Short mmCIF file of C-alpha atoms in Angstrom, two decimals:
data_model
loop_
_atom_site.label_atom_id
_atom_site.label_comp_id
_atom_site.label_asym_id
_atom_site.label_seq_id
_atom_site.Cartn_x
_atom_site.Cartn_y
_atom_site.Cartn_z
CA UNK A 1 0.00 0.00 0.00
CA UNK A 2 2.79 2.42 1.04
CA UNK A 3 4.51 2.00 -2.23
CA UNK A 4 1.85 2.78 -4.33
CA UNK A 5 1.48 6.35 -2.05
CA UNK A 6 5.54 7.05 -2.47
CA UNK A 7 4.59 6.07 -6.20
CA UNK A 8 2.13 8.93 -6.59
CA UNK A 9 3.56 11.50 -4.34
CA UNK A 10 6.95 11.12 -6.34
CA UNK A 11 4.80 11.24 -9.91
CA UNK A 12 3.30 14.70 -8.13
CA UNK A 13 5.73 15.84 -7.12
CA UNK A 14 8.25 14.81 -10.66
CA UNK A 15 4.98 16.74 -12.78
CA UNK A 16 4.79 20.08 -10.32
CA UNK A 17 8.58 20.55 -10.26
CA UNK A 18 8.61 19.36 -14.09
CA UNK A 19 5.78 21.89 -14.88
CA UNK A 20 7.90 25.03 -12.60
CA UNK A 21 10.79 24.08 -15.15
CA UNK A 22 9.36 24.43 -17.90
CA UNK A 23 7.26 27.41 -17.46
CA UNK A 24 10.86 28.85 -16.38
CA UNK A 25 12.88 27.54 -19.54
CA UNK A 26 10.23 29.59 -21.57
CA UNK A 27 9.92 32.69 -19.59
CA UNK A 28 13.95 32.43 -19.87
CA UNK A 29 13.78 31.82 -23.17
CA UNK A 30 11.58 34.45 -24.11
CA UNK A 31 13.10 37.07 -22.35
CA UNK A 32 16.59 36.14 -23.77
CA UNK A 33 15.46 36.40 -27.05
CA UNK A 34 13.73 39.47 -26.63
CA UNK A 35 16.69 41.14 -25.31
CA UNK A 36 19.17 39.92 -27.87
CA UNK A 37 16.43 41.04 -30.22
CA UNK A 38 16.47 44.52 -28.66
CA UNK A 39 20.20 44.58 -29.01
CA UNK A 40 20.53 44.15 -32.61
CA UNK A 41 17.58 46.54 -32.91
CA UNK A 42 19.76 49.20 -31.00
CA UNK A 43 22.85 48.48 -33.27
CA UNK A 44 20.66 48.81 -36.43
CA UNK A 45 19.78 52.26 -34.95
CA UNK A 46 23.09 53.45 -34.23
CA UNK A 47 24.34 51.96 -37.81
CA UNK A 48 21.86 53.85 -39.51
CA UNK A 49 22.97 56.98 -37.97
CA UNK A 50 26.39 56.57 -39.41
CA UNK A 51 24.54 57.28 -43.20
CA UNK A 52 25.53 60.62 -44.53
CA UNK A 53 23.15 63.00 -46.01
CA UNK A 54 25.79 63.61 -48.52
CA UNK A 55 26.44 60.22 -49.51
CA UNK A 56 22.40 59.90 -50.12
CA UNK A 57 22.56 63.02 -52.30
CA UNK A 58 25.28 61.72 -54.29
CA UNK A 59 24.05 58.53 -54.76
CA UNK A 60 20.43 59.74 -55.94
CA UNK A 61 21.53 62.31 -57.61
CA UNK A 62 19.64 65.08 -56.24
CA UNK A 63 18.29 66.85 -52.24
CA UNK A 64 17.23 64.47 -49.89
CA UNK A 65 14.51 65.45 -47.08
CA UNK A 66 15.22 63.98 -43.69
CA UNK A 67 13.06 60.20 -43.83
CA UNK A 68 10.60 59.21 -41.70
CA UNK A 69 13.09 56.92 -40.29
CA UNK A 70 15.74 59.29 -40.20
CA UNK A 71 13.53 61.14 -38.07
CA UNK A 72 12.84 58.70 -35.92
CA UNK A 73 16.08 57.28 -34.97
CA UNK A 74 18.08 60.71 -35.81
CA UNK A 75 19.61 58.32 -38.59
CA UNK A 76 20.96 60.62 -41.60
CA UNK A 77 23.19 63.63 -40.66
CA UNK A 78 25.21 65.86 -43.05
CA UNK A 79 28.93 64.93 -42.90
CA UNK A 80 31.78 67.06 -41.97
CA UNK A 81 34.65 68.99 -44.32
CA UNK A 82 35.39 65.98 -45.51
CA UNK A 83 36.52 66.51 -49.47
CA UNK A 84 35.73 62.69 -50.67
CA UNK A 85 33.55 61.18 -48.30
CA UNK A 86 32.86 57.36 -48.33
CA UNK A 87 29.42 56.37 -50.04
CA UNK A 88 28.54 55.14 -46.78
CA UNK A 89 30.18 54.77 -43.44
CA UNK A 90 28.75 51.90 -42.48
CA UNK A 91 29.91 49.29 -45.19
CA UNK A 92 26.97 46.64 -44.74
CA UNK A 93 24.69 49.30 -46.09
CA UNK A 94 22.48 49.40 -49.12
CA UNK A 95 20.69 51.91 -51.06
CA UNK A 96 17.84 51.50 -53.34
CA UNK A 97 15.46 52.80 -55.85
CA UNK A 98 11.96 53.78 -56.09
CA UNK A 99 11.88 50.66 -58.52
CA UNK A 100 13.80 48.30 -56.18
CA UNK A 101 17.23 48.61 -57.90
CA UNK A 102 20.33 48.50 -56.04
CA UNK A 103 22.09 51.61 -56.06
CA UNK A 104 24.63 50.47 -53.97
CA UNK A 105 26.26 48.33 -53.77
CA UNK A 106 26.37 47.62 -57.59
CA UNK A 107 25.95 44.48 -58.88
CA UNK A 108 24.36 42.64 -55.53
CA UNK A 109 20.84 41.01 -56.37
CA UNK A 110 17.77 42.48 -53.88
CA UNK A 111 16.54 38.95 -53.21
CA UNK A 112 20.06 38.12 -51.20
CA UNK A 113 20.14 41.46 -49.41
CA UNK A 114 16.81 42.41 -48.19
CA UNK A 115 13.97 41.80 -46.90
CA UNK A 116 10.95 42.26 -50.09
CA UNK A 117 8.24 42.87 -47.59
CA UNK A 118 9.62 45.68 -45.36
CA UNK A 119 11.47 46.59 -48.52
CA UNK A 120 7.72 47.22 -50.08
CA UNK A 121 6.75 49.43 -46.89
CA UNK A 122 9.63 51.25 -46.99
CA UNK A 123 9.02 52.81 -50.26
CA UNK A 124 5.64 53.42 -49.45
CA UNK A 125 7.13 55.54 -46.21
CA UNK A 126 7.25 53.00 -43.33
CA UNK A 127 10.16 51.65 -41.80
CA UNK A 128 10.89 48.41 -40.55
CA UNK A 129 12.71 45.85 -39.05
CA UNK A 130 13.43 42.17 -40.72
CA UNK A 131 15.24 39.46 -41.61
CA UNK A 132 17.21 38.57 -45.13
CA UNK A 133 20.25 36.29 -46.08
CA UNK A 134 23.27 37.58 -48.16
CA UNK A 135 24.56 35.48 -51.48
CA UNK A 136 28.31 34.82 -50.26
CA UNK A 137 26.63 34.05 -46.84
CA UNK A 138 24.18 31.04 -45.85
CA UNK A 139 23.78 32.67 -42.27
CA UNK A 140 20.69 35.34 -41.89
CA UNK A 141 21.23 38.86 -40.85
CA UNK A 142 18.96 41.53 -39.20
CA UNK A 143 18.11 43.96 -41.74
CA UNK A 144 16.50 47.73 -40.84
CA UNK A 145 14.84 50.05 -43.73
CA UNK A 146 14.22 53.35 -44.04
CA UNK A 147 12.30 55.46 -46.42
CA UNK A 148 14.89 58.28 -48.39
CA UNK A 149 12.42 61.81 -49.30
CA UNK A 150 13.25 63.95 -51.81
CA UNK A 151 11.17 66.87 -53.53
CA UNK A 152 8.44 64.46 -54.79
CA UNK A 153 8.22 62.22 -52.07
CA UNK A 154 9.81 58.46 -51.51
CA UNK A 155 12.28 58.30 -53.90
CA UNK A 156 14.48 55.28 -52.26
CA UNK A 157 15.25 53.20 -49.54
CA UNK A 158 18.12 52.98 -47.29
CA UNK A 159 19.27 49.66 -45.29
CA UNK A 160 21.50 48.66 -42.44
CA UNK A 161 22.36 44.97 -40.88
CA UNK A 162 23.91 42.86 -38.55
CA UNK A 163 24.55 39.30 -38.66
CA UNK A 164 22.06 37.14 -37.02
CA UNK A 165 24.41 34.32 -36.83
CA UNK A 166 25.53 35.69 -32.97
CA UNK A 167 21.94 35.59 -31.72
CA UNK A 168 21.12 32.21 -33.61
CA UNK A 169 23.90 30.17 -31.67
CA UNK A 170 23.52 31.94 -28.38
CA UNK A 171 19.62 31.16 -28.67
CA UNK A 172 20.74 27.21 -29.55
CA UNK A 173 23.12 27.20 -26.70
CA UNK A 174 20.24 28.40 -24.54
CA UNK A 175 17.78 25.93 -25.93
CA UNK A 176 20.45 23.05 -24.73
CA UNK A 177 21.71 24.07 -21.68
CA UNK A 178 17.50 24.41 -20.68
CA UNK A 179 17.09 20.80 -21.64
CA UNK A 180 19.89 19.85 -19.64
CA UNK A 181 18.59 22.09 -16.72
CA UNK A 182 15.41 20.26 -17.29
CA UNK A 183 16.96 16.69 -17.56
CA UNK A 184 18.66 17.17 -14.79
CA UNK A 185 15.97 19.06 -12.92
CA UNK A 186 13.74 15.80 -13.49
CA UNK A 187 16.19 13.14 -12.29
CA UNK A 188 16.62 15.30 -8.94
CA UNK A 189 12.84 16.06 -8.95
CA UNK A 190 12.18 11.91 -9.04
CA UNK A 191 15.23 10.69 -6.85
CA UNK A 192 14.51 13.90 -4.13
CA UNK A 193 10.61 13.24 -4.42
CA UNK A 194 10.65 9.63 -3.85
CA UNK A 195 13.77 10.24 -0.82
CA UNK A 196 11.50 12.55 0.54
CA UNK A 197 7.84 11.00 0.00
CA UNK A 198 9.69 8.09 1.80
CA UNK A 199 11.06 9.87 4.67
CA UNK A 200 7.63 11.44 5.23
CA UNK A 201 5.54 8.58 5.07
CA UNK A 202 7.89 6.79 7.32
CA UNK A 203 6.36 7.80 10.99
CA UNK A 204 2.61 6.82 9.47
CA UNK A 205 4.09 3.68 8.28
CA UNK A 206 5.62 2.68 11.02
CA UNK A 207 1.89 3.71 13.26
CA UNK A 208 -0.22 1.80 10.57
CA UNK A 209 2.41 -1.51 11.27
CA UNK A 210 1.79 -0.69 15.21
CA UNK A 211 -1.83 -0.64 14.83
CA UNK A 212 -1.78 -3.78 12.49
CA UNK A 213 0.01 -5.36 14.94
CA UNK A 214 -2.08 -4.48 17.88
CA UNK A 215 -5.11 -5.90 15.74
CA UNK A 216 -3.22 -9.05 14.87
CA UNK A 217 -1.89 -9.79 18.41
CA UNK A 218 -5.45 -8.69 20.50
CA UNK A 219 -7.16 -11.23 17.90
CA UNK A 220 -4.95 -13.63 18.49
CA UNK A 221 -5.32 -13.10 22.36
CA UNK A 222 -9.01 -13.41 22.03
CA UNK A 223 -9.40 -15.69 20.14
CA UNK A 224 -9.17 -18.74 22.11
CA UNK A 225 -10.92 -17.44 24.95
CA UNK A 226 -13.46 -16.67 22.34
CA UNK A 227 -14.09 -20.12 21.21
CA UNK A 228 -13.66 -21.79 24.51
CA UNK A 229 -16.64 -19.56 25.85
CA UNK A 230 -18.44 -20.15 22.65
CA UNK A 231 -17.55 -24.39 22.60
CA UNK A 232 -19.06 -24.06 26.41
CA UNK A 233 -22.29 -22.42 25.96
CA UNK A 234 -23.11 -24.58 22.93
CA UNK A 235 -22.22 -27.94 24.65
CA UNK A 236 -24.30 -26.09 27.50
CA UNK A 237 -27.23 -25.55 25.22
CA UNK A 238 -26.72 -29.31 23.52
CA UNK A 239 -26.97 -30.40 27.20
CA UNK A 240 -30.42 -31.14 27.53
CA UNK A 241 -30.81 -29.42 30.70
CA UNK A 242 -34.32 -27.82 31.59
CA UNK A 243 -33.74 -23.72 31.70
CA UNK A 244 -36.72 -21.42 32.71
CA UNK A 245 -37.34 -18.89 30.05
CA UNK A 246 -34.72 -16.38 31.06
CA UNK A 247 -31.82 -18.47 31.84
CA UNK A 248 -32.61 -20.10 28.35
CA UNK A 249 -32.51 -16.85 26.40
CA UNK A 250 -29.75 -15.59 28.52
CA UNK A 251 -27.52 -19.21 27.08
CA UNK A 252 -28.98 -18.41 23.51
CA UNK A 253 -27.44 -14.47 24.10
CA UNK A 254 -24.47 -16.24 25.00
CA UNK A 255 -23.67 -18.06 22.09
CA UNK A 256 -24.84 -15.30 19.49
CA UNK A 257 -22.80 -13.49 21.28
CA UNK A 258 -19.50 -15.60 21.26
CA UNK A 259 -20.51 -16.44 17.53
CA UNK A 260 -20.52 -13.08 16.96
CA UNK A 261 -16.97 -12.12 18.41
CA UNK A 262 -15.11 -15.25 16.72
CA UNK A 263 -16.42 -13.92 13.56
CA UNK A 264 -14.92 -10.49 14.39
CA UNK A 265 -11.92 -11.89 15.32
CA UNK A 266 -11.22 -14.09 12.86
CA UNK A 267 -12.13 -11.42 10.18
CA UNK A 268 -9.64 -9.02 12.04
CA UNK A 269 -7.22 -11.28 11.97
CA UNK A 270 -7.56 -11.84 7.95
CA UNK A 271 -7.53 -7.73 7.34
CA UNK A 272 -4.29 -8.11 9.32
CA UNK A 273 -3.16 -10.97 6.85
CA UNK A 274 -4.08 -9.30 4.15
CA UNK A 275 -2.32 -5.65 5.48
CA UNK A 276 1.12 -7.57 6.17
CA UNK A 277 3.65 -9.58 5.17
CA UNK A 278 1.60 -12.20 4.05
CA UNK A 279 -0.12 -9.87 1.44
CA UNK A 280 2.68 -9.94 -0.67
CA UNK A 281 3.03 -14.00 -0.86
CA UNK A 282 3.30 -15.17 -4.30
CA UNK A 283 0.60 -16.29 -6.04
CA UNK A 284 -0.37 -19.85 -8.00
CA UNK A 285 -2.40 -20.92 -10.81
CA UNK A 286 -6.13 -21.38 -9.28
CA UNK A 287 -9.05 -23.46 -10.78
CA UNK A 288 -11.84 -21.00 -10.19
CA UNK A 289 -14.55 -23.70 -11.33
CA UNK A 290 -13.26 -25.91 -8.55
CA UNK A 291 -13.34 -22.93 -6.15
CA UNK A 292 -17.30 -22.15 -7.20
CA UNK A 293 -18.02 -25.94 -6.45
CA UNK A 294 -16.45 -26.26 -3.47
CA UNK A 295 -18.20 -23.19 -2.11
CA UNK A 296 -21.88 -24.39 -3.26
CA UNK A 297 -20.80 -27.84 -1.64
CA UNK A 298 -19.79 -25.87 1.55
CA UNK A 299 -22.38 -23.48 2.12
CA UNK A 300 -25.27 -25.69 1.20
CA UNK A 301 -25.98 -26.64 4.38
CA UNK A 302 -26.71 -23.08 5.49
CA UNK A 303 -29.02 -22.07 2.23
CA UNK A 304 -31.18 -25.18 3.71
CA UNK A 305 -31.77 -24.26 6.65
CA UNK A 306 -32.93 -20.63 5.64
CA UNK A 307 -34.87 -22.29 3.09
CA UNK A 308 -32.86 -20.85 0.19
CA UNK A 309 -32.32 -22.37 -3.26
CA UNK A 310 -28.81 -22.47 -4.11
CA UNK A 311 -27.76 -22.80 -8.10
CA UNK A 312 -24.98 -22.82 -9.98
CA UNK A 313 -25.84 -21.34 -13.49
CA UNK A 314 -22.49 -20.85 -15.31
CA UNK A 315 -22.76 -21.64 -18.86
CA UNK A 316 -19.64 -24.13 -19.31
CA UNK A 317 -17.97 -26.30 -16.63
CA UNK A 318 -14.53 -25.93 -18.59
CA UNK A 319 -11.70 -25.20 -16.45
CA UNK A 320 -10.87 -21.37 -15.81
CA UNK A 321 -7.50 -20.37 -14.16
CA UNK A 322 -6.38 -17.14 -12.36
CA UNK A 323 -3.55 -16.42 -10.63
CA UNK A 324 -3.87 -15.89 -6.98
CA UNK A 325 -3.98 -16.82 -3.21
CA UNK A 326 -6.11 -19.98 -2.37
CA UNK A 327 -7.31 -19.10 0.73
CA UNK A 328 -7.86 -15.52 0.09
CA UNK A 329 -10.23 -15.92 -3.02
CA UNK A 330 -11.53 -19.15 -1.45
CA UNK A 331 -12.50 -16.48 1.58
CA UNK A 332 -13.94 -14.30 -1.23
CA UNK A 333 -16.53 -17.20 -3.07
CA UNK A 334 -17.34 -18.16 0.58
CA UNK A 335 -18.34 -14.72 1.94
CA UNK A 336 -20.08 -13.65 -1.16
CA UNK A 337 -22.40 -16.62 -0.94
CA UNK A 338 -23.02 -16.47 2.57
CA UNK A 339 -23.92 -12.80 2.45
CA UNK A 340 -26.86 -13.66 -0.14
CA UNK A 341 -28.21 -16.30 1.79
CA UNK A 342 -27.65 -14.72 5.21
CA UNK A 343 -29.73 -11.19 3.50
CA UNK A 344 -31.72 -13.41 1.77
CA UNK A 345 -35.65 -13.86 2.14
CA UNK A 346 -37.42 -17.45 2.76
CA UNK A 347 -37.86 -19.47 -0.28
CA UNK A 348 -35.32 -17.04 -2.24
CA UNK A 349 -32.19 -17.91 -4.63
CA UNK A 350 -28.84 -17.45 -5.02
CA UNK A 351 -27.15 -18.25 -8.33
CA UNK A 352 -23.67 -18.10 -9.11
CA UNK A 353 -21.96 -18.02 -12.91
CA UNK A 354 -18.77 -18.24 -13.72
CA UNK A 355 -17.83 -17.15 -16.82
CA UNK A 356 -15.19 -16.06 -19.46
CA UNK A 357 -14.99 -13.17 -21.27
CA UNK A 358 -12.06 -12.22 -23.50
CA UNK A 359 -9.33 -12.02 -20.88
CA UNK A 360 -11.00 -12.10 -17.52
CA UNK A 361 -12.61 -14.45 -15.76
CA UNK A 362 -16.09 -13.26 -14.44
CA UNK A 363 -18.04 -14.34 -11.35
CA UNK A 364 -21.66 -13.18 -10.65
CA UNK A 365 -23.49 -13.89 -7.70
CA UNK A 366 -27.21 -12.99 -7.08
CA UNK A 367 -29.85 -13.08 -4.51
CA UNK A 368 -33.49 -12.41 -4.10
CA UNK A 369 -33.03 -10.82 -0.92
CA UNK A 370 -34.11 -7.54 0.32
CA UNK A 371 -31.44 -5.08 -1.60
CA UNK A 372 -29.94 -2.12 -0.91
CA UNK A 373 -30.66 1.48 -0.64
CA UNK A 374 -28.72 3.73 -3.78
CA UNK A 375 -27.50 5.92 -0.49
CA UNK A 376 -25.58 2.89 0.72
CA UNK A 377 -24.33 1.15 -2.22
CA UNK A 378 -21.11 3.18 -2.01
CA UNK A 379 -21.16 2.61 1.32
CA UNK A 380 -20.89 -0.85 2.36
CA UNK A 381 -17.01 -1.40 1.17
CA UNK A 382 -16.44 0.96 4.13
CA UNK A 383 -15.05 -1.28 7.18
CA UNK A 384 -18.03 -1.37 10.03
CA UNK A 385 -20.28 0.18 7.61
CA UNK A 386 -24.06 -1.57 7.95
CA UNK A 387 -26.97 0.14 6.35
CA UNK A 388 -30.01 0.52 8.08
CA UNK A 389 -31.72 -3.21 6.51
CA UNK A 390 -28.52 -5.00 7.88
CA UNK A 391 -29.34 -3.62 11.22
CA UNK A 392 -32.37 -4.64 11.08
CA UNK A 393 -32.20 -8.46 10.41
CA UNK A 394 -31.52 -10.98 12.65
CA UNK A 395 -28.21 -11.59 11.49
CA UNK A 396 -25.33 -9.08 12.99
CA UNK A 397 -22.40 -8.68 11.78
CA UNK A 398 -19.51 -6.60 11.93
CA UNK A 399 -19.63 -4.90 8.55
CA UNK A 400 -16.22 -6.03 7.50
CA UNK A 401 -17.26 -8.81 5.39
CA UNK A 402 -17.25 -6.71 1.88
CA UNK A 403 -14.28 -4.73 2.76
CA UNK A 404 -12.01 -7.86 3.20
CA UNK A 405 -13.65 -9.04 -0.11
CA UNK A 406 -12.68 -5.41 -1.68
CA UNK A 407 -9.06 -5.85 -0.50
CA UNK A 408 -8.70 -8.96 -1.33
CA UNK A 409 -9.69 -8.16 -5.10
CA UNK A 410 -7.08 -5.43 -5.46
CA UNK A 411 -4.63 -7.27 -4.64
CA UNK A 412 -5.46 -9.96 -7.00
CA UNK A 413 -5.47 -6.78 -9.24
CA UNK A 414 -9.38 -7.56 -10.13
CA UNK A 415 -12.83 -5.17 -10.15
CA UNK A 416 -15.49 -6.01 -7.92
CA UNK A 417 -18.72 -3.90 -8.55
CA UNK A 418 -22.46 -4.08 -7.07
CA UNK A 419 -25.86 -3.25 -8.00
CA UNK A 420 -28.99 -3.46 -5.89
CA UNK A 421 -32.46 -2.79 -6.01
CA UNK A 422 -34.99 -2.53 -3.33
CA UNK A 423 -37.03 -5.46 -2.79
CA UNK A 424 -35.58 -7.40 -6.09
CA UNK A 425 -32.18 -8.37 -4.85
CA UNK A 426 -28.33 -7.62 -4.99
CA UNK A 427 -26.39 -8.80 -8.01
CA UNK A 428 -22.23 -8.94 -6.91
CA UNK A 429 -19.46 -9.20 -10.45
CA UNK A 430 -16.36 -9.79 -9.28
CA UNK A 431 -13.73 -10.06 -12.36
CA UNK A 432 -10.04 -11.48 -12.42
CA UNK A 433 -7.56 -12.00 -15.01
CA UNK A 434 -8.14 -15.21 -16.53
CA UNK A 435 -4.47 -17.16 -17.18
CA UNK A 436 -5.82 -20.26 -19.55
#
C-alpha cells in the first residue's frame, strides 16, 4: 500500500517541479530572445545613424529630405569637411530605388540582401525591421529600412544589418543548456521526491504496522478465549438441561454473542493478513470452477436451513484459471455466498456463474433478498459500515465482510462492482484476469 502512495507523491511531485521548469525555460527563453532582439535593434539604430546626407545626395543624384526613419532614430546627418567622403560609413549598407534597384552596392541582387516585404513598406514611407540572407553568406542577418524623401516624395530606400548568426547560436546554446537544466531538474525532482515521500511517510508507516500489529496480536489473544466460551455455551445448550425462560434466552445471548466475536476476530485477523507480510506471498495458478463448487458444496448446508435455493448457473464447466492466493479468493466465493443467503428472504435464490470473457474471468453472484438502498451502495465497502436493513435483520455482523472481499480483489489486481435494487435483490461481479 505504502509504495503505491511514495509512487504517486513522487509522480506529483516529478509533474509540479517538471511543470515550474518548464514554465521557467520559456519565460527564460523568451526574455533572452527578446533582449538579444532589442540589441541588434539598437545596433541597427546606431548603424543607420552613421549614413551621410551627402552620400544619399550623391548617390540619388539630387536633395534628400530627412526620412521618416531618419527622423525617428536621428539616422541621416550631413557629414563634416570631408573633401571625398565614403558612399557610406557603415559598409553593410544598401541603397535603393523607387523601382527596387540596387544603387549600392552595384551588382548585388535584392533577393540576397533584403527583406521584399519591409522593402515594399519602406518605399511606401514605413520603416521596418526584418530578416534577409546575403549570397556569399548562408547565415541570416537583421536587416533595418528606411524610407529616403526627396522633392516628390519616396524616392528610395536605405538599409542597415547585422549578422544574425551571434543571436542564432547563443539562442541554440540556450535551448540546450535548458534541456539539460530540465533533464537534470527531473532526475533530482524523481530521486529527491521519492527520498522525501519516503522519509515522510515513514512515521505513518511505522503507526499503521503498530496498529496492524495491535489488531493481529489482541485477535490472536481473544481468540481462544473466544471459542472456549463459545464451545461451552453450545455444549451447554446441547446439554439437555431444563432452563426457565430467562436463563434459556440468557444461554442463547451467550452463544450469538461468542458467535458473533469469533467472527470479528477471525475477520480481524484476515484484514491483518491481508495488510502484512503475508499480502505480498506469491501467487499460484487457481481453478476457479473448482473454487465455485467447493463453495456451493460448503455453504449448502446453510441455504437449507434458511430455506434458500442455491444454483450454480455458469454456462460451461470448462476449467478457468487465475492467478492468486487460495485461501484468500476461497474467503472471497465463501463470503459472497453467505452474504446472499444470510440477507436473503425465505424461499429465495442465489445463483452463481462463472464465466469467461475475453481475458477475464467473471463471477456473478445474485440473490433475491431484500437489496440495498442507492444511499448505501457506495457505502458498504467501508469497514463497520451496515446500512439501516442490515441492522435490522436478525443476522449481525460486523460490517467487515465486503471490505475484506474489496481488499482482497485489489490485490489480485481484479474489479469487484455491485448493484442493488430494493425489494428485487443484490447482483455482486467480481472479475479477475483469466491465465488459460
Amino acid at each position: 500500500m505504502f509504495k503505491g502512495v511514495v509512487l504517486r507523491l513522487t509522480a506529483f511531485n516529478a509533474v509540479v517541479i517538471a511543470v515550474i521548469l518548464i514554465a521557467s525555460g520559456v519565460a527564460t527563453y523568451v526574455s533572452v530572445g527578446r533582449s538579444l532582439t532589442a540589441n541588434q535593434q539598437d545596433a541597427l539604430l546606431l548603424a543607420m545613424d552613421s549614413v551621410s546626407q551627402r552620400s544619399l545626395e550623391e548617390l540619388f543624384h539630387q536633395d534628400i529630405i530627412w526620412s521618416y526613419g531618419a527622423r525617428e532614430s536621428g539616422a541621416i546627418r550631413e557629414e563634416d569637411d570631408d573633401e571625398h567622403p565614403a558612399p557610406f560609413a557603415f559598409p553593410d549598407a544598401v541603397a535603393f530605388a523607387v523601382d527596387r534597384s540596387i544603387l549600392y552596392p552595384l551588382g548585388t541582387q535584392v533577393t540576397d540582401v533584403t527583406d521584399a516585404d519591409v522593402l515594399a513598406a519602406a518605399l511606401e514611407g514605413t520603416s521596418g525591421f526584418g530578416y534577409a540572407g546575403l549570397s556569399d553568406d548562408d547565415t541570416s542577418r537583421r536587416v533595418y529600412i528606411v524610407p529616403v524623401y526627396g522633392n516628390r516624395g519616396v524616392i528610395g530606400a536605405v538599409q542597415v544589418s547585422v549578422s544574425d548568426h551571434e543571436r542564432r547560436e547563443a539562442m541554440a546554446s540556450l535551448r540546450k543548456n535548458l534541456l539539460l537544466v530540465a533533464l537534470v531538474g527531473a532526475i533530482a525532482a524523481v530521486a529527491g521526491g521519492a527520498l522525501l515521500s519516503a522519509r515522510g511517510l515513514r512515521p505513518v508507516r511505522e503507526a499503521f504496522d503498530r496498529q496492524r500489529m495491535f489488531i493481529a496480536d489482541a485477535s490472536h489473544q481473544l481468540k481462544t478465549p473466544v471459542a472456549i466460551v463459545r464451545a461451552d455455551a453450545e455444549a451447554l445448550e446441547r446439554s439437555g438441561l431444563t432452563l426457565d425462560t430467562e436463563d434459556a434466552q440468557i444461554l442463547k445471548d451467550l452463544v450469538d454473542s461468542s458467535t458473533f466475536l469469533g467472527d470479528l476476530v477471525n475477520q480481524l485477523l484476515a484484514i491483518a493478513r491481508m495488510e502484512g507480510d503475508q499480502a505480498e506471498a506469491p501467487f499460484q495458478q487457481i481453478d476457479l470452477r473448482d473454487l465455485v463448487r467447493e463453495t456451493i458444496r460448503t455453504t449448502t448446508r446453510l441455504a437449507e436451513l434458511r430455506s434458500v435455493t442455491l444454483t450454480d448457473n455458469s454456462s460451461s464447466h470448462e476449467r478457468l484459471m487465475t492467478l492468486g492466493s487460495p485461501p484468500q479468493l476461497s474467503l472471497v466465493l465463501m463470503a459472497l455466498v453467505e452474504n446472499a443467503i444470510k440477507y436473503n428472504r425465505p424461499g429465495g435464490t442465489v445463483s452463481l456463474a462463472l464465466e469467461r470473457t475475453g481475458d477475464q474471468a467473471t463471477l456473478t453472484v445474485t440473490d433475491t433478498g431484500a437489496g440495498i438502498p442507492k444511499r448505501d451502495i457506495e457505502r458498504v465497502w467501508e469497514r463497520f459500515y451496515r446500512s439501516d436493513e442490515a441492522r435490522a435483520s436478525s443476522d449481525d455482523g460486523a460490517g467487515l465482510g465486503l471490505a475484506i472481499i474489496r481488499d482482497v480483489i485489489r490485490q489480485h489486481k481484479g474489479d469487484i462492482s455491485l448493484t442493488s435494487e430494493l425489494g428485487k435483490g443484490t447482483t455482486i461481479i467480481v472479475s479477475l484476469k483469466a491465465t488459460n
